[in-house]
Amino acid sequence: AMAGEGGAFRLRCSLLGHGQDVRGLTRGLFPQGGFVSVSRDRTARLWAPDGLNRGFTEMHCMSGHSNFVSCVCIIPPSDLYPRGLIATGGNDHNICIFTVDSTAPLYILKGHKNTVCSLSSGKFGTLLSGSWDTTAKVWLNDRCMMTLQGHTAAIWAVKILPEQGLMLTGSADKTIKLWKAGRCERTFTGHEDCVRGLAILSEMEFLSCANDASVRRWQISGECLQVYYGHTNYIYSISVFPRCKDFVTTGEDRSLRIWKQGECAQTIRLPAQSVWCCCVLDNGDIVVGASDGIIRVFTESSERTASAEEIQAFENELSQASIDPKTGDLGDINADDLPGREHLKDPGTRDGQTRLIKDNGKVEAYQWSVSEGRWIKIGDVVGSSGATQQTSGKVLFEGKEYDYVFTIDVNESGPSYKLPYNITDDPWLSAYNFLQKNDLNPMFLDQVAKFIMDNTKGQTLLSSSAQFSDPFTGAGRYVPGSSSGSNTIPGADPFTGAGRYVPGSASNAGAPVGGVDPYTGMGAYQSAAAKAENIYFPKKDAVTFDQANPTQILGKLKELNGTAAEEHRLTEDDLIILEKLLSVTCNTSAETPTAQQLQTLWRAVNWPEDIVFPALDILRLSVRHPTVNENFCSEKEHVQFIVLLLKFLNPKGKQANQLLALRALCNCFVSHAGEKLMMEQRDEIMTQAIETKSGNNKNIHIALATLTLNYAVCLHKVNNVEGKAQCLSVISTVMEVVQDLEAIFRLLVALGTLISDDSNAVQLAKSLGVDSQIKKYASVSEPAKVKECCRFVLNLL
């Protein structure tokens, strides 16, 4: 029978091979029906189904790590590797990539600074890794493309979602984060301890499991839809059945649990304390790996079930396991009160129910199997000092001994709480402490105290009827700010408009210059549709902001100079010097700017931020001149210069300053010194610049798009993979908010330039889902350049 057709899971086979704990499993693509396991014994093993009997054969053993191997995933087939690849992560901080038929790695990915404990693969060859170094990394083939930073503790789980560009990370900081194009979009809170595993249900939903012994089902939008309780200790791993929402979990309570329709339908105990990992095969069989180094496969199919002898051997092994009551895996153990073997004559009420009996002073644990209608022994319960529960007459809870440990169920679906109690304790005080410790409503004090008194008079232990609900914390709805669309006619540069000098205002007065260049002018550029020649990209030269009205700029500078505080005020001579600098840099004169002029400009650009914008505008224009560019961008000066411009990119600052700082950065690219500096400081500049997307100012958006385009031009010349990845991430992020078509056009040219002649960049752009983001611009009617450029980009994708 296939999964979901009723039956219960029974042992199919036990596989020996690994010398230590099996820490990771994944179903394989090749050979069909097989899987890959990794272990603390530093190896990975590929298993293929054995046609003759119900087992699996080890195809080969792969080694390449110098320490424990902790996770594994399959990279889907590509033209180069039609059988796919196997990726393993280890405590040696490395990721090894193997082909299916080789025992040594094809290559090794280095970059993490601590154990790599989770891997997930996406389309187009992307691989996502999570590490104890608190970061996740996105790899494409053998290169790290981007690093996801934001978690404050180890990242135990990562998953790439089906919708392109979306990734999930789960961390020991108790949160899950959703990343889009390398930026954190949302943080999911709710788990009360380390998040250990993630599983994808659909494009819109996923599951998480954690050390708080709960499983949660989430919507991508942020809501927690359901919490599942059942495990009594850490849950390490979660895996989904194919084509449905049922799933399996394994954990530190020695169990594998099968969940159907949101309920725990079956519990399978194993003779090992830590059941580290599980995966579901295509036929619905479940593979689990545990701390005893043995891999076990369970099946619902009667044809694949192990022989009666093998099942008996498994049960014998299980019955000989010693269970340490400290772990609390068996819930309450009321020592004075355990029945004898005759208690096993009464059938259980649900699958996985445990029952303890006393036989000759020894305590044995049994579990009810619904499918077989019998109690199966799952081990002997041993006390802390080698004594059994009976001889000490005590129950262990959190390492201390008590006369009783009650299990109090708060409500049907919620967690159960443990209440330890000694006969010498005061029932009211114990009840009060219990409510405090578990953050429960104090109005239940009477009820809990009465419960303790009733249950310590030698009566049988009943579950409390106290109906108080678990305080449920779901994340609030996340509504991203929708940006209001401004008019979409790409306006000319505001500085050419007649009248008042207002940076950021879009006066469309100036006539478009140079009607053939798509970067300037409003509707001036009309391409003949007949020519399907790509004149847009790859772009070879930086795009600058050149329009200027020196008279207006100087007028504004003088006006604001009058209002400046004494220590900032410029003299008449200073103003003449700046006027001279403007005329030298704006006209093609043979003169060169002087050191004195540049010192005066530097003083002016360090004015307070409410009056600095005319000085920033002079900087924006003059930095195009090779002498000025060399001066500000050279080794000596550049640190102060970049710090100054980055300061103005603060989204909380004045928009005029943001705009002019972005334009100045764009204009730095005209000379060699500026281009070199911009490339050296790329990471910081782009990280800060992208923050200016939040305002809905279309001129700022155009300047931000132009900065990205200028980076694309440089990155097309030097093939810098991380630089391209960062630019693609910026393009994808900015596309989400920008409305203005001129800004969109420049982003499209940047995108086209980045991916031209680079198959890696094409793959990365696809994996970020950029193609689906830009499709809508292929049908824009005006300006035609947007539609045409978009179609050329889509042809590459």
Short mmCIF file of N, CA and C in Angstrom, two decimals, residues 379-440:
data_model
loop_
_atom_site.label_atom_id
_atom_site.label_comp_id
_atom_site.label_asym_id
_atom_site.label_seq_id
_atom_site.Cartn_x
_atom_site.Cartn_y
_atom_site.Cartn_z
N GLY A 379 11.23 -1.08 26.91
CA GLY A 379 12.45 -0.92 27.70
C GLY A 379 12.23 -1.07 29.20
N ASP A 380 13.36 -1.11 29.92
CA ASP A 380 13.32 -1.14 31.38
C ASP A 380 13.61 0.26 31.90
N VAL A 381 12.85 0.66 32.93
CA VAL A 381 13.07 1.98 33.50
C VAL A 381 14.09 1.86 34.63
N VAL A 382 15.19 2.62 34.51
CA VAL A 382 16.23 2.51 35.53
C VAL A 382 16.32 3.81 36.31
N GLY A 383 16.62 3.72 37.59
CA GLY A 383 16.72 4.92 38.45
C GLY A 383 18.08 5.58 38.30
N SER A 384 18.29 6.66 39.08
CA SER A 384 19.51 7.44 38.90
C SER A 384 20.73 6.73 39.45
N SER A 385 20.56 6.02 40.57
CA SER A 385 21.74 5.48 41.24
C SER A 385 21.88 4.00 40.95
N GLY A 386 21.37 3.57 39.78
CA GLY A 386 21.44 2.15 39.48
C GLY A 386 20.26 1.44 40.12
N ALA A 387 19.58 2.13 41.04
CA ALA A 387 18.41 1.52 41.66
C ALA A 387 17.23 1.67 40.72
N THR A 388 16.28 0.77 40.79
CA THR A 388 15.09 0.95 39.97
C THR A 388 14.20 1.96 40.66
N GLN A 389 13.17 2.42 39.98
CA GLN A 389 12.19 3.35 40.53
C GLN A 389 11.68 2.82 41.87
N GLN A 390 11.47 1.50 41.89
CA GLN A 390 10.81 0.90 43.05
C GLN A 390 11.66 0.95 44.29
N THR A 391 12.95 0.58 44.14
CA THR A 391 13.76 0.45 45.35
C THR A 391 13.99 1.82 45.97
N SER A 392 14.05 2.88 45.13
CA SER A 392 14.26 4.19 45.75
C SER A 392 12.92 4.81 46.11
N GLY A 393 11.83 4.31 45.47
CA GLY A 393 10.51 4.88 45.74
C GLY A 393 10.39 6.32 45.30
N LYS A 394 11.35 6.79 44.50
CA LYS A 394 11.33 8.20 44.11
C LYS A 394 11.21 8.34 42.60
N VAL A 395 10.74 9.51 42.17
CA VAL A 395 10.64 9.79 40.74
C VAL A 395 11.59 10.93 40.43
N LEU A 396 12.28 10.82 39.31
CA LEU A 396 13.21 11.88 38.94
C LEU A 396 12.52 12.92 38.07
N PHE A 397 12.78 14.19 38.36
CA PHE A 397 12.29 15.27 37.49
C PHE A 397 13.38 16.33 37.48
N GLU A 398 13.83 16.70 36.27
CA GLU A 398 14.91 17.68 36.12
C GLU A 398 16.10 17.33 37.02
N GLY A 399 16.37 16.00 37.10
CA GLY A 399 17.55 15.56 37.83
C GLY A 399 17.39 15.50 39.35
N LYS A 400 16.21 15.91 39.87
CA LYS A 400 16.00 15.81 41.33
C LYS A 400 14.97 14.72 41.61
N GLU A 401 14.97 14.20 42.87
CA GLU A 401 14.05 13.12 43.20
C GLU A 401 12.82 13.64 43.94
N TYR A 402 11.65 13.14 43.56
CA TYR A 402 10.39 13.54 44.19
C TYR A 402 9.55 12.30 44.48
N ASP A 403 8.59 12.46 45.39
CA ASP A 403 7.66 11.35 45.64
C ASP A 403 6.70 11.19 44.46
N TYR A 404 6.29 12.31 43.88
CA TYR A 404 5.35 12.26 42.75
C TYR A 404 5.80 13.25 41.69
N VAL A 405 5.54 12.91 40.41
CA VAL A 405 5.60 13.93 39.36
C VAL A 405 4.29 13.82 38.60
N PHE A 406 3.41 14.81 38.78
CA PHE A 406 2.12 14.77 38.09
C PHE A 406 2.26 15.39 36.71
N THR A 407 1.46 14.90 35.76
CA THR A 407 1.38 15.54 34.45
C THR A 407 0.04 16.24 34.40
N ILE A 408 0.08 17.55 34.21
CA ILE A 408 -1.17 18.31 34.18
C ILE A 408 -1.40 18.78 32.75
N ASP A 409 -2.53 18.36 32.17
CA ASP A 409 -2.86 18.79 30.80
C ASP A 409 -3.65 20.07 30.88
N VAL A 410 -3.12 21.10 30.27
CA VAL A 410 -3.80 22.39 30.32
C VAL A 410 -5.05 22.36 29.46
N ASN A 411 -4.91 21.91 28.24
CA ASN A 411 -6.11 21.68 27.42
C ASN A 411 -5.79 20.56 26.46
N GLU A 412 -6.79 20.15 25.69
CA GLU A 412 -6.63 18.96 24.85
C GLU A 412 -5.41 19.06 23.94
N SER A 413 -5.28 20.24 23.29
CA SER A 413 -4.24 20.31 22.25
C SER A 413 -2.93 20.88 22.78
N GLY A 414 -2.99 21.50 23.97
CA GLY A 414 -1.81 22.20 24.45
C GLY A 414 -0.78 21.25 25.03
N PRO A 415 0.34 21.81 25.51
CA PRO A 415 1.38 20.96 26.09
C PRO A 415 0.93 20.49 27.47
N SER A 416 1.52 19.40 27.95
CA SER A 416 1.24 19.03 29.34
C SER A 416 2.40 19.53 30.17
N TYR A 417 2.10 19.90 31.42
CA TYR A 417 3.12 20.44 32.30
C TYR A 417 3.41 19.44 33.42
N LYS A 418 4.66 19.41 33.87
CA LYS A 418 5.04 18.50 34.94
C LYS A 418 4.99 19.24 36.28
N LEU A 419 4.36 18.60 37.27
CA LEU A 419 4.29 19.20 38.60
C LEU A 419 4.96 18.24 39.60
N PRO A 420 6.18 18.54 40.02
CA PRO A 420 6.86 17.64 40.96
C PRO A 420 6.36 17.92 42.39
N TYR A 421 6.25 16.88 43.22
CA TYR A 421 5.67 17.07 44.56
C TYR A 421 6.23 16.05 45.55
N ASN A 422 6.60 16.53 46.72
CA ASN A 422 7.01 15.63 47.80
C ASN A 422 5.94 15.66 48.89
N ILE A 423 5.76 14.50 49.56
CA ILE A 423 4.71 14.38 50.57
C ILE A 423 4.88 15.43 51.66
N THR A 424 6.12 15.83 51.88
CA THR A 424 6.38 16.81 52.94
C THR A 424 6.06 18.25 52.50
N ASP A 425 5.80 18.44 51.19
CA ASP A 425 5.55 19.81 50.70
C ASP A 425 4.15 20.28 51.08
N ASP A 426 4.00 21.62 51.05
CA ASP A 426 2.68 22.20 51.23
C ASP A 426 1.97 22.23 49.87
N PRO A 427 0.77 21.61 49.74
CA PRO A 427 0.11 21.54 48.43
C PRO A 427 -0.16 22.93 47.84
N TRP A 428 -0.52 23.89 48.70
CA TRP A 428 -0.84 25.23 48.17
C TRP A 428 0.40 25.90 47.62
N LEU A 429 1.51 25.78 48.35
CA LEU A 429 2.74 26.41 47.89
C LEU A 429 3.22 25.75 46.59
N SER A 430 3.13 24.40 46.54
CA SER A 430 3.54 23.71 45.31
C SER A 430 2.69 24.15 44.12
N ALA A 431 1.38 24.27 44.38
CA ALA A 431 0.47 24.69 43.30
C ALA A 431 0.83 26.10 42.85
N TYR A 432 1.11 26.98 43.81
CA TYR A 432 1.45 28.36 43.48
C TYR A 432 2.73 28.41 42.65
N ASN A 433 3.76 27.67 43.09
CA ASN A 433 5.04 27.64 42.36
C ASN A 433 4.87 27.09 40.95
N PHE A 434 4.03 26.06 40.82
CA PHE A 434 3.78 25.43 39.52
C PHE A 434 3.16 26.45 38.55
N LEU A 435 2.16 27.19 39.03
CA LEU A 435 1.49 28.18 38.16
C LEU A 435 2.46 29.29 37.78
N GLN A 436 3.27 29.73 38.75
CA GLN A 436 4.26 30.78 38.47
C GLN A 436 5.26 30.33 37.42
N LYS A 437 5.82 29.13 37.66
CA LYS A 437 6.89 28.64 36.81
C LYS A 437 6.43 28.49 35.37
N ASN A 438 5.19 28.05 35.17
CA ASN A 438 4.71 27.80 33.80
C ASN A 438 3.90 28.96 33.25
N ASP A 439 3.91 30.09 34.00
CA ASP A 439 3.25 31.28 33.52
C ASP A 439 1.76 31.02 33.26
N LEU A 440 1.12 30.32 34.20
CA LEU A 440 -0.29 29.98 34.03
C LEU A 440 -1.13 30.87 34.94
#
